[in-house]
Amino acid sequence: MSIAPAMLSNRTFDELAIGDSASMQRQLTQQDIQLFAVMSGDINPAHLDADYAAATQFQGVIAHGMWGGALISAVLGTRLPGPGTVYLGQTLKFRAPVRVGDQVNVTVTVSAKDEAKRRVTLACSCVNQHGQMVIEGEASVLAPTEKVERPATTLPEVRLLAANGLPQLLQHVLPLGPIRVAVVHPCDALSLGGALDAHSAGLIEPILVAPRAKLEAVAADAGLSLEGIAIEDVPHSHAAAARAAQMGGQGQVQALMKGSLHTDELVSAVLNAEAGLRTKRRLSHCFVMQTPAYPRPFIITDAAINIAPTLEQKADIVRNAITLAHAIGVEQPRVAILAAVETVNPAMPATLDAAALCKMADRGQITGGVLDGPLAFDNAVSAAAALTKGIQSPVAGQADVLLVPDLESGNMLAKQLEYMGDAATAGVVLGAKLPIVLTSRADSRETRIASCAIAVLLAHHFRSNPP
């Protein structure tokens, strides 16, 4: 991408000669497309919806045509003729699409001068990194008559903040109807309030499994009402976890929701053979995330359950993530298997696992999605980064699922995106016969409600596709 000059200077009409030219380069990013859509109001799905765009004649997202036109305007206004130029007219012919990651070279060349009217005609072209003409046309301007030289204006930093996806998620989920959820030991204000909020939102019919006296004390202190809420009175958190798992195994509830007990305590109860909740798959956790820097929601797994998963365990983690992707409406999720590099290195076990998982998918051992790896994080989420490194992949730059090497890397990635990347988050555990809402004490009200909404989608998905 061309760096804007610190000083702007122009070429007056008298200084211009036929054949004079100026250029700038720009690499198209996903953020460029989003910002242009915000500015122009052009929300054509061919530019913003990867799934829709994949079915068009262009087979993928492309830039708005006038994005290239705006670059031509920038060259005319800042380079040739430069400050003081008055745009009179412009023709454009769009010869080929511009895709995310394409490097566009924009050139304007003086082709004619009208001495009487002080008008200048300039040939305009936009050429991609392959030498292909993507846009061409002709501009007519009034060239400046006075010399201008002044410092370039410092532009403000612009950050694209995605609209909170919770209202859209609720709009999609609420018509499905609420599900019965065993809320396990919600004996603090945050977890109890989260369950009651999800009930008020129309997502769940909660059954609070906890010591009744403790629940009533927490509710009184927090100003929360338990009127009309079912309570399963048990003596302590261990009993709450065991009873909730038993209720799940007997079909009395369609999901479990973690309260103020430790995650290990709940997971142990779910894995107890007597509960009847185990499947052939290993339990794993999925973060469903939406961040302003990425065009659609995505899944990070596993960042909460499996500390250092083996190859076999990673295969189950992938299968669980694909199941979740199907439940939230992604028919053929693209799974990026992350490592520090994008090549197989025998000294780096994560790259060997990635290669093996891809081969398992090739052999039909993992189905329902498209796998590729190893991929470094930048290549998994940035088409521009993948293009720069020459990576040809159906997953690179557009991953729906990010499989991390271990819990520590996944947890740090998810928390960084949440706290420094303005990501909206939901969390759920799969691998059992029903979804388990797993939230943290630090989670916001929105995260708790979104997690319940994801559990509703999974519960309804399991009715026709039992795990």
Short mmCIF file of C-alpha atoms in Angstrom, two decimals:
data_model
loop_
_atom_site.label_atom_id
_atom_site.label_comp_id
_atom_site.label_asym_id
_atom_site.label_seq_id
_atom_site.Cartn_x
_atom_site.Cartn_y
_atom_site.Cartn_z
CA MET A 1 0.00 0.00 0.00
CA SER A 2 1.34 3.45 -0.88
CA ILE A 3 2.19 5.72 2.02
CA ALA A 4 0.62 9.17 1.72
CA PRO A 5 3.23 11.89 1.25
CA ALA A 6 3.98 14.12 4.24
CA MET A 7 3.75 17.18 1.99
CA LEU A 8 1.18 17.70 -0.76
CA SER A 9 2.17 19.66 -3.84
CA ASN A 10 0.43 20.15 -7.17
CA ARG A 11 1.20 20.63 -10.84
CA THR A 12 -0.41 23.73 -12.31
CA PHE A 13 -2.02 23.71 -15.73
CA ASP A 14 1.07 25.34 -17.26
CA GLU A 15 3.38 22.75 -15.71
CA LEU A 16 1.45 19.78 -17.05
CA ALA A 17 2.56 18.07 -20.24
CA ILE A 18 1.01 15.31 -22.32
CA GLY A 19 2.26 11.99 -20.98
CA ASP A 20 2.79 13.10 -17.38
CA SER A 21 1.57 10.45 -14.96
CA ALA A 22 1.31 9.58 -11.28
CA SER A 23 0.46 6.37 -9.46
CA MET A 24 -0.43 4.90 -6.08
CA GLN A 25 -0.81 1.31 -4.84
CA ARG A 26 -3.43 -0.12 -2.53
CA GLN A 27 -4.08 -3.64 -1.27
CA LEU A 28 -7.76 -4.40 -0.73
CA THR A 29 -8.69 -5.60 2.76
CA GLN A 30 -11.96 -6.87 4.19
CA GLN A 31 -12.05 -3.72 6.33
CA ASP A 32 -11.86 -1.58 3.15
CA ILE A 33 -15.00 -3.28 1.84
CA GLN A 34 -16.83 -2.89 5.14
CA LEU A 35 -15.85 0.78 5.51
CA PHE A 36 -16.93 1.56 1.95
CA ALA A 37 -20.27 -0.14 2.63
CA VAL A 38 -20.76 1.93 5.78
CA MET A 39 -19.85 5.15 3.96
CA SER A 40 -21.92 4.51 0.83
CA GLY A 41 -24.80 2.47 2.22
CA ASP A 42 -24.19 -0.17 -0.48
CA ILE A 43 -24.74 -3.42 1.42
CA ASN A 44 -25.02 -5.64 -1.65
CA PRO A 45 -24.32 -9.18 -0.31
CA ALA A 46 -21.89 -9.74 -3.19
CA HIS A 47 -19.50 -7.53 -1.19
CA LEU A 48 -20.35 -8.52 2.38
CA ASP A 49 -21.77 -12.06 2.53
CA ALA A 50 -19.18 -14.74 1.75
CA ASP A 51 -21.72 -17.56 1.46
CA TYR A 52 -23.91 -15.61 -0.97
CA ALA A 53 -20.91 -14.37 -2.95
CA ALA A 54 -19.56 -17.91 -3.35
CA ALA A 55 -22.64 -18.78 -5.42
CA THR A 56 -22.30 -15.80 -7.78
CA GLN A 57 -20.42 -15.70 -11.06
CA PHE A 58 -17.42 -14.26 -9.20
CA GLN A 59 -17.31 -17.19 -6.74
CA GLY A 60 -16.35 -14.99 -3.80
CA VAL A 61 -16.51 -11.56 -2.23
CA ILE A 62 -15.43 -8.68 -4.46
CA ALA A 63 -14.89 -4.96 -3.90
CA HIS A 64 -17.48 -2.36 -4.75
CA GLY A 65 -16.70 -1.06 -8.22
CA MET A 66 -16.57 2.53 -6.99
CA TRP A 67 -13.88 1.64 -4.45
CA GLY A 68 -11.51 1.71 -7.42
CA GLY A 69 -13.11 4.94 -8.60
CA ALA A 70 -12.36 6.48 -5.20
CA LEU A 71 -8.68 5.54 -5.58
CA ILE A 72 -8.56 7.33 -8.93
CA SER A 73 -10.03 10.40 -7.24
CA ALA A 74 -7.32 10.17 -4.58
CA VAL A 75 -4.54 10.21 -7.18
CA LEU A 76 -6.07 13.18 -8.98
CA GLY A 77 -6.56 15.15 -5.78
CA THR A 78 -3.24 14.44 -4.09
CA ARG A 79 -0.70 13.62 -6.80
CA LEU A 80 -1.63 14.73 -10.33
CA PRO A 81 -2.66 17.45 -10.83
CA GLY A 82 -2.96 17.54 -7.01
CA PRO A 83 -4.42 20.07 -4.55
CA GLY A 84 -6.66 22.62 -6.23
CA THR A 85 -7.92 20.19 -8.87
CA VAL A 86 -11.65 20.39 -9.62
CA TYR A 87 -13.28 17.17 -10.83
CA LEU A 88 -15.54 17.74 -13.85
CA GLY A 89 -16.30 14.26 -15.11
CA GLN A 90 -15.24 10.62 -15.07
CA THR A 91 -15.90 7.55 -17.18
CA LEU A 92 -15.20 4.08 -15.85
CA LYS A 93 -15.22 0.59 -17.34
CA PHE A 94 -15.02 -2.34 -14.92
CA ARG A 95 -12.98 -5.04 -16.64
CA ALA A 96 -12.41 -7.56 -13.83
CA PRO A 97 -13.35 -7.98 -10.15
CA VAL A 98 -11.06 -6.88 -7.32
CA ARG A 99 -10.81 -9.40 -4.48
CA VAL A 100 -9.59 -9.20 -0.91
CA GLY A 101 -5.80 -9.34 -0.96
CA ASP A 102 -5.44 -7.95 -4.51
CA GLN A 103 -2.78 -5.26 -4.94
CA VAL A 104 -4.15 -2.53 -7.20
CA ASN A 105 -1.86 -0.07 -9.00
CA VAL A 106 -3.77 3.12 -9.87
CA THR A 107 -2.32 5.38 -12.57
CA VAL A 108 -3.51 8.62 -14.17
CA THR A 109 -1.84 9.99 -17.31
CA VAL A 110 -2.36 13.37 -18.98
CA SER A 111 -3.78 12.68 -22.44
CA ALA A 112 -5.07 16.12 -23.53
CA LYS A 113 -5.06 19.83 -22.54
CA ASP A 114 -7.61 22.52 -23.44
CA GLU A 115 -5.76 25.84 -23.24
CA ALA A 116 -8.89 27.95 -23.65
CA LYS A 117 -10.85 26.30 -20.81
CA ARG A 118 -7.82 25.24 -18.70
CA ARG A 119 -9.19 21.71 -18.74
CA VAL A 120 -7.11 18.55 -18.62
CA THR A 121 -8.08 15.04 -19.68
CA LEU A 122 -6.37 12.11 -17.99
CA ALA A 123 -6.43 8.41 -18.86
CA CYS A 124 -7.10 6.34 -15.73
CA SER A 125 -6.26 2.71 -15.06
CA CYS A 126 -6.32 0.23 -12.18
CA VAL A 127 -4.16 -2.87 -12.70
CA ASN A 128 -3.90 -5.81 -10.29
CA GLN A 129 -0.80 -7.70 -9.20
CA HIS A 130 -1.12 -10.06 -12.19
CA GLY A 131 -0.95 -7.17 -14.66
CA GLN A 132 -4.68 -7.50 -15.42
CA MET A 133 -6.67 -4.33 -16.10
CA VAL A 134 -9.52 -4.20 -13.58
CA ILE A 135 -10.76 -0.63 -14.17
CA GLU A 136 -10.08 1.89 -16.91
CA GLY A 137 -11.58 5.21 -17.83
CA GLU A 138 -11.03 8.89 -18.46
CA ALA A 139 -11.19 11.90 -16.12
CA SER A 140 -11.85 15.52 -17.00
CA VAL A 141 -10.62 18.15 -14.52
CA LEU A 142 -9.94 21.83 -14.10
CA ALA A 143 -6.25 21.94 -13.31
CA PRO A 144 -5.05 24.34 -10.60
CA THR A 145 -3.61 27.67 -11.73
CA GLU A 146 -1.74 28.48 -8.52
CA LYS A 147 1.05 26.52 -6.91
CA VAL A 148 0.07 24.73 -3.68
CA GLU A 149 2.42 23.09 -1.21
CA ARG A 150 1.27 22.26 2.28
CA PRO A 151 1.49 19.48 4.90
CA ALA A 152 -0.86 16.57 4.39
CA THR A 153 -3.79 16.45 6.80
CA THR A 154 -3.48 13.78 9.48
CA LEU A 155 -6.52 11.55 9.22
CA PRO A 156 -8.32 10.25 12.32
CA GLU A 157 -8.05 6.56 13.13
CA VAL A 158 -11.20 4.72 12.11
CA ARG A 159 -12.29 1.53 13.89
CA LEU A 160 -15.12 -0.59 12.59
CA LEU A 161 -17.26 -1.82 15.46
CA ALA A 162 -19.67 -4.56 14.49
CA ALA A 163 -23.23 -4.10 15.61
CA ASN A 164 -24.06 -6.22 18.63
CA GLY A 165 -25.18 -9.53 17.12
CA LEU A 166 -27.32 -10.46 20.14
CA PRO A 167 -30.60 -8.94 18.84
CA GLN A 168 -30.18 -10.79 15.53
CA LEU A 169 -29.36 -14.02 17.37
CA LEU A 170 -32.42 -13.69 19.58
CA GLN A 171 -34.63 -12.88 16.59
CA HIS A 172 -33.48 -16.13 14.99
CA VAL A 173 -33.74 -18.29 18.12
CA LEU A 174 -36.90 -17.12 19.90
CA PRO A 175 -39.36 -18.63 17.34
CA LEU A 176 -37.93 -22.06 18.22
CA GLY A 177 -39.36 -21.79 21.72
CA PRO A 178 -37.66 -22.07 25.13
CA ILE A 179 -35.93 -25.20 26.37
CA ARG A 180 -35.84 -26.65 29.89
CA VAL A 181 -32.44 -26.06 31.46
CA ALA A 182 -30.99 -27.36 34.71
CA VAL A 183 -29.00 -24.45 36.15
CA VAL A 184 -26.37 -26.05 38.37
CA HIS A 185 -25.71 -24.34 41.71
CA PRO A 186 -26.32 -20.69 40.70
CA CYS A 187 -25.45 -19.49 44.19
CA ASP A 188 -24.07 -16.08 43.40
CA ALA A 189 -25.73 -12.99 41.96
CA LEU A 190 -24.01 -13.25 38.54
CA SER A 191 -24.96 -16.83 37.71
CA LEU A 192 -28.45 -16.55 39.20
CA GLY A 193 -29.06 -13.26 37.41
CA GLY A 194 -27.82 -14.75 34.14
CA ALA A 195 -30.27 -17.64 34.36
CA LEU A 196 -33.14 -15.31 35.20
CA ASP A 197 -32.17 -12.96 32.35
CA ALA A 198 -32.23 -15.87 29.88
CA HIS A 199 -35.65 -16.82 31.26
CA SER A 200 -36.93 -13.25 30.85
CA ALA A 201 -35.58 -13.23 27.28
CA GLY A 202 -37.78 -16.23 26.47
CA LEU A 203 -34.88 -18.65 25.90
CA ILE A 204 -35.06 -21.08 28.79
CA GLU A 205 -37.36 -22.53 31.42
CA PRO A 206 -34.84 -22.81 34.26
CA ILE A 207 -34.78 -25.39 37.00
CA LEU A 208 -32.42 -24.13 39.70
CA VAL A 209 -30.56 -27.10 41.17
CA ALA A 210 -29.07 -25.84 44.44
CA PRO A 211 -29.68 -25.48 48.19
CA ARG A 212 -32.98 -23.60 48.40
CA ALA A 213 -32.00 -21.55 51.46
CA LYS A 214 -28.80 -20.38 49.81
CA LEU A 215 -30.62 -19.47 46.59
CA GLU A 216 -33.22 -17.45 48.45
CA ALA A 217 -30.52 -15.59 50.39
CA VAL A 218 -28.62 -14.74 47.20
CA ALA A 219 -31.81 -13.60 45.48
CA ALA A 220 -32.78 -11.40 48.43
CA ASP A 221 -29.34 -9.76 48.61
CA ALA A 222 -29.32 -9.10 44.84
CA GLY A 223 -32.95 -7.96 44.62
CA LEU A 224 -33.88 -10.85 42.32
CA SER A 225 -37.26 -12.56 42.27
CA LEU A 226 -37.59 -16.35 42.27
CA GLU A 227 -41.37 -16.27 41.85
CA GLY A 228 -42.53 -18.94 39.42
CA ILE A 229 -39.02 -20.46 39.09
CA ALA A 230 -38.66 -24.20 39.74
CA ILE A 231 -36.10 -25.16 42.38
CA GLU A 232 -34.58 -28.61 42.88
CA ASP A 233 -33.38 -28.50 46.50
CA VAL A 234 -30.05 -30.28 47.05
CA PRO A 235 -27.54 -29.97 49.91
CA HIS A 236 -24.40 -28.76 48.11
CA SER A 237 -22.65 -28.21 44.76
CA HIS A 238 -21.57 -31.86 44.31
CA ALA A 239 -25.15 -33.00 44.74
CA ALA A 240 -26.33 -30.24 42.39
CA ALA A 241 -24.00 -31.41 39.63
CA ALA A 242 -25.01 -35.05 40.07
CA ARG A 243 -28.74 -34.29 40.14
CA ALA A 244 -28.59 -31.99 37.12
CA ALA A 245 -26.67 -34.61 35.10
CA GLN A 246 -29.23 -37.23 36.14
CA MET A 247 -32.09 -34.97 35.00
CA GLY A 248 -30.34 -34.54 31.66
CA GLY A 249 -29.86 -38.26 31.23
CA GLN A 250 -33.54 -38.89 31.98
CA GLY A 251 -34.66 -36.30 29.42
CA GLN A 252 -36.17 -33.95 32.01
CA VAL A 253 -34.06 -31.05 30.69
CA GLN A 254 -32.60 -30.28 27.26
CA ALA A 255 -29.45 -28.48 28.47
CA LEU A 256 -27.30 -27.82 31.53
CA MET A 257 -26.02 -24.42 32.62
CA LYS A 258 -23.05 -23.93 34.92
CA GLY A 259 -23.57 -21.80 38.01
CA SER A 260 -21.05 -20.91 40.72
CA LEU A 261 -19.43 -24.32 41.03
CA HIS A 262 -16.08 -25.30 39.49
CA THR A 263 -16.08 -26.54 35.89
CA ASP A 264 -14.37 -29.83 36.85
CA GLU A 265 -17.16 -30.58 39.31
CA LEU A 266 -19.83 -30.27 36.62
CA VAL A 267 -17.84 -32.11 33.96
CA SER A 268 -17.16 -35.03 36.31
CA ALA A 269 -20.88 -35.41 36.95
CA VAL A 270 -21.65 -35.35 33.23
CA LEU A 271 -19.01 -38.01 32.54
CA ASN A 272 -20.31 -40.30 35.28
CA ALA A 273 -21.66 -43.36 33.45
CA GLU A 274 -24.71 -43.47 35.72
CA ALA A 275 -25.89 -40.09 34.43
CA GLY A 276 -26.38 -41.49 30.93
CA LEU A 277 -25.07 -38.37 29.18
CA ARG A 278 -21.89 -39.72 27.62
CA THR A 279 -21.49 -40.26 23.87
CA LYS A 280 -18.65 -41.74 21.85
CA ARG A 281 -17.12 -38.28 21.56
CA ARG A 282 -14.90 -36.45 24.00
CA LEU A 283 -16.29 -33.33 25.66
CA SER A 284 -14.93 -30.07 24.26
CA HIS A 285 -15.65 -26.38 24.59
CA CYS A 286 -16.43 -23.93 21.81
CA PHE A 287 -16.32 -20.15 21.92
CA VAL A 288 -18.65 -18.60 19.36
CA MET A 289 -17.20 -15.17 18.66
CA GLN A 290 -18.01 -12.12 16.57
CA THR A 291 -15.40 -9.40 16.19
CA PRO A 292 -15.42 -6.13 14.21
CA ALA A 293 -12.33 -7.21 12.28
CA TYR A 294 -13.94 -10.33 10.77
CA PRO A 295 -16.99 -10.46 8.49
CA ARG A 296 -18.91 -13.28 10.21
CA PRO A 297 -19.11 -15.22 13.49
CA PHE A 298 -16.51 -17.93 14.06
CA ILE A 299 -15.70 -20.71 16.52
CA ILE A 300 -12.54 -21.12 18.64
CA THR A 301 -11.98 -24.57 20.14
CA ASP A 302 -10.90 -25.92 22.61
CA ALA A 303 -10.10 -23.19 25.13
CA ALA A 304 -11.66 -24.51 28.35
CA ILE A 305 -11.78 -28.31 28.68
CA ASN A 306 -8.91 -30.21 27.02
CA ILE A 307 -5.51 -28.99 28.19
CA ALA A 308 -3.15 -30.71 25.74
CA PRO A 309 -5.31 -32.80 23.41
CA THR A 310 -3.92 -35.77 21.50
CA LEU A 311 -4.55 -36.29 17.79
CA GLU A 312 -7.51 -38.54 18.54
CA GLN A 313 -8.93 -35.98 20.95
CA LYS A 314 -8.45 -33.18 18.41
CA ALA A 315 -10.46 -35.19 15.91
CA ASP A 316 -13.39 -35.21 18.36
CA ILE A 317 -12.90 -31.50 19.06
CA VAL A 318 -13.19 -30.83 15.32
CA ARG A 319 -16.27 -33.03 15.01
CA ASN A 320 -17.95 -31.19 17.90
CA ALA A 321 -17.15 -27.81 16.35
CA ILE A 322 -18.58 -28.92 13.01
CA THR A 323 -21.77 -30.03 14.79
CA LEU A 324 -22.05 -26.58 16.37
CA ALA A 325 -21.40 -24.86 13.04
CA HIS A 326 -24.21 -26.89 11.45
CA ALA A 327 -26.55 -25.95 14.31
CA ILE A 328 -25.92 -22.23 13.85
CA GLY A 329 -26.52 -22.47 10.11
CA VAL A 330 -23.10 -23.03 8.49
CA GLU A 331 -23.69 -25.94 6.12
CA GLN A 332 -20.06 -26.64 5.20
CA PRO A 333 -17.84 -25.00 7.83
CA ARG A 334 -14.24 -24.19 6.92
CA VAL A 335 -11.95 -25.49 9.68
CA ALA A 336 -8.49 -23.96 10.07
CA ILE A 337 -6.09 -26.08 12.11
CA LEU A 338 -3.80 -23.52 13.72
CA ALA A 339 -0.07 -23.69 14.33
CA ALA A 340 2.74 -21.15 14.42
CA VAL A 341 3.59 -21.83 10.78
CA GLU A 342 1.79 -22.97 7.65
CA THR A 343 4.19 -25.77 6.74
CA VAL A 344 4.58 -29.24 8.25
CA ASN A 345 7.61 -29.33 10.56
CA PRO A 346 8.50 -32.58 12.36
CA ALA A 347 9.83 -30.55 15.28
CA MET A 348 6.43 -28.90 15.80
CA PRO A 349 3.80 -31.47 16.86
CA ALA A 350 0.88 -29.11 16.11
CA THR A 351 1.80 -29.12 12.42
CA LEU A 352 1.94 -32.93 12.34
CA ASP A 353 -1.48 -33.14 13.98
CA ALA A 354 -2.83 -30.67 11.44
CA ALA A 355 -1.58 -32.74 8.53
CA ALA A 356 -3.01 -35.92 10.04
CA LEU A 357 -6.41 -34.32 10.68
CA CYS A 358 -6.58 -33.16 7.07
CA LYS A 359 -5.79 -36.67 5.88
CA MET A 360 -8.48 -38.05 8.20
CA ALA A 361 -10.94 -35.70 6.54
CA ASP A 362 -9.78 -36.87 3.12
CA ARG A 363 -10.48 -40.46 4.17
CA GLY A 364 -13.95 -39.70 5.53
CA GLN A 365 -13.02 -40.06 9.20
CA ILE A 366 -14.07 -36.45 9.79
CA THR A 367 -17.07 -35.28 7.79
CA GLY A 368 -19.34 -32.27 7.44
CA GLY A 369 -16.67 -29.61 6.95
CA VAL A 370 -13.61 -28.57 4.95
CA LEU A 371 -10.31 -28.86 6.82
CA ASP A 372 -6.93 -27.29 6.08
CA GLY A 373 -3.76 -26.91 8.08
CA PRO A 374 -1.37 -26.21 9.43
CA LEU A 375 -2.28 -22.55 9.05
CA ALA A 376 -0.83 -19.68 11.04
CA PHE A 377 -3.49 -17.42 12.54
CA ASP A 378 -2.94 -14.63 10.02
CA ASN A 379 -3.36 -17.01 7.08
CA ALA A 380 -6.51 -18.50 8.59
CA VAL A 381 -8.36 -15.18 8.93
CA SER A 382 -6.73 -12.88 6.35
CA ALA A 383 -7.04 -13.52 2.63
CA ALA A 384 -4.39 -10.84 2.07
CA ALA A 385 -1.89 -12.65 4.32
CA ALA A 386 -2.61 -15.98 2.61
CA LEU A 387 -2.16 -14.39 -0.82
CA THR A 388 1.14 -12.80 0.21
CA LYS A 389 2.45 -16.20 1.30
CA GLY A 390 1.16 -17.91 -1.84
CA ILE A 391 -1.27 -20.16 0.04
CA GLN A 392 -3.98 -21.68 -2.14
CA SER A 393 -6.66 -23.00 0.19
CA PRO A 394 -10.46 -23.23 0.45
CA VAL A 395 -10.11 -22.31 4.14
CA ALA A 396 -7.37 -19.67 4.35
CA GLY A 397 -8.70 -16.17 4.94
CA GLN A 398 -12.28 -17.32 5.53
CA ALA A 399 -12.21 -19.84 8.38
CA ASP A 400 -15.42 -20.58 10.29
CA VAL A 401 -13.65 -22.71 12.92
CA LEU A 402 -10.23 -22.15 14.48
CA LEU A 403 -8.82 -25.32 16.06
CA VAL A 404 -6.07 -24.28 18.48
CA PRO A 405 -3.11 -26.50 19.45
CA ASP A 406 -3.88 -26.52 23.19
CA LEU A 407 -6.03 -24.94 25.88
CA GLU A 408 -3.52 -22.24 26.84
CA SER A 409 -3.15 -20.86 23.31
CA GLY A 410 -6.91 -21.04 22.73
CA ASN A 411 -7.79 -19.36 26.01
CA MET A 412 -5.33 -16.53 25.40
CA LEU A 413 -6.56 -16.05 21.84
CA ALA A 414 -10.21 -15.91 22.90
CA LYS A 415 -9.57 -13.56 25.83
CA GLN A 416 -7.42 -11.24 23.69
CA LEU A 417 -10.17 -11.01 21.09
CA GLU A 418 -12.76 -10.36 23.78
CA TYR A 419 -10.88 -7.76 25.83
CA MET A 420 -8.74 -6.08 23.19
CA GLY A 421 -10.64 -6.86 19.99
CA ASP A 422 -14.18 -5.94 21.09
CA ALA A 423 -15.41 -9.46 20.34
CA ALA A 424 -18.86 -10.61 21.40
CA THR A 425 -18.70 -14.09 22.93
CA ALA A 426 -20.77 -17.15 23.77
CA GLY A 427 -19.57 -20.44 25.23
CA VAL A 428 -20.91 -24.00 25.12
CA VAL A 429 -19.65 -27.54 25.72
CA LEU A 430 -20.42 -30.34 23.25
CA GLY A 431 -19.76 -34.06 23.21
CA ALA A 432 -22.53 -35.03 25.64
CA LYS A 433 -26.12 -35.87 24.76
CA LEU A 434 -27.14 -32.29 25.46
CA PRO A 435 -25.42 -28.89 25.31
CA ILE A 436 -23.78 -27.47 28.42
CA VAL A 437 -23.69 -23.69 28.84
CA LEU A 438 -20.31 -22.90 30.34
CA THR A 439 -19.78 -19.28 31.36
CA SER A 440 -17.18 -17.49 33.44
CA ARG A 441 -17.76 -15.29 36.48
CA ALA A 442 -16.31 -12.41 34.43
CA ASP A 443 -18.79 -12.88 31.57
CA SER A 444 -21.23 -10.10 30.75
CA ARG A 445 -25.02 -10.37 30.76
CA GLU A 446 -24.92 -10.40 26.94
CA THR A 447 -22.47 -13.32 26.90
CA ARG A 448 -24.67 -15.37 29.25
CA ILE A 449 -27.80 -14.73 27.18
CA ALA A 450 -25.95 -15.44 23.91
CA SER A 451 -24.61 -18.71 25.34
CA CYS A 452 -28.15 -19.78 26.23
CA ALA A 453 -29.30 -18.86 22.72
CA ILE A 454 -26.59 -21.10 21.23
CA ALA A 455 -27.71 -23.91 23.56
CA VAL A 456 -31.28 -23.49 22.29
CA LEU A 457 -30.06 -23.89 18.70
CA LEU A 458 -28.11 -27.01 19.64
CA ALA A 459 -30.99 -28.54 21.61
CA HIS A 460 -33.34 -28.15 18.66
CA HIS A 461 -30.64 -29.45 16.29
CA PHE A 462 -30.19 -32.55 18.48
CA ARG A 463 -33.88 -33.41 18.17
CA SER A 464 -33.38 -34.37 14.54
CA ASN A 465 -29.64 -35.11 14.73
CA PRO A 466 -29.04 -36.78 18.10
CA PRO A 467 -25.37 -36.83 19.18
#
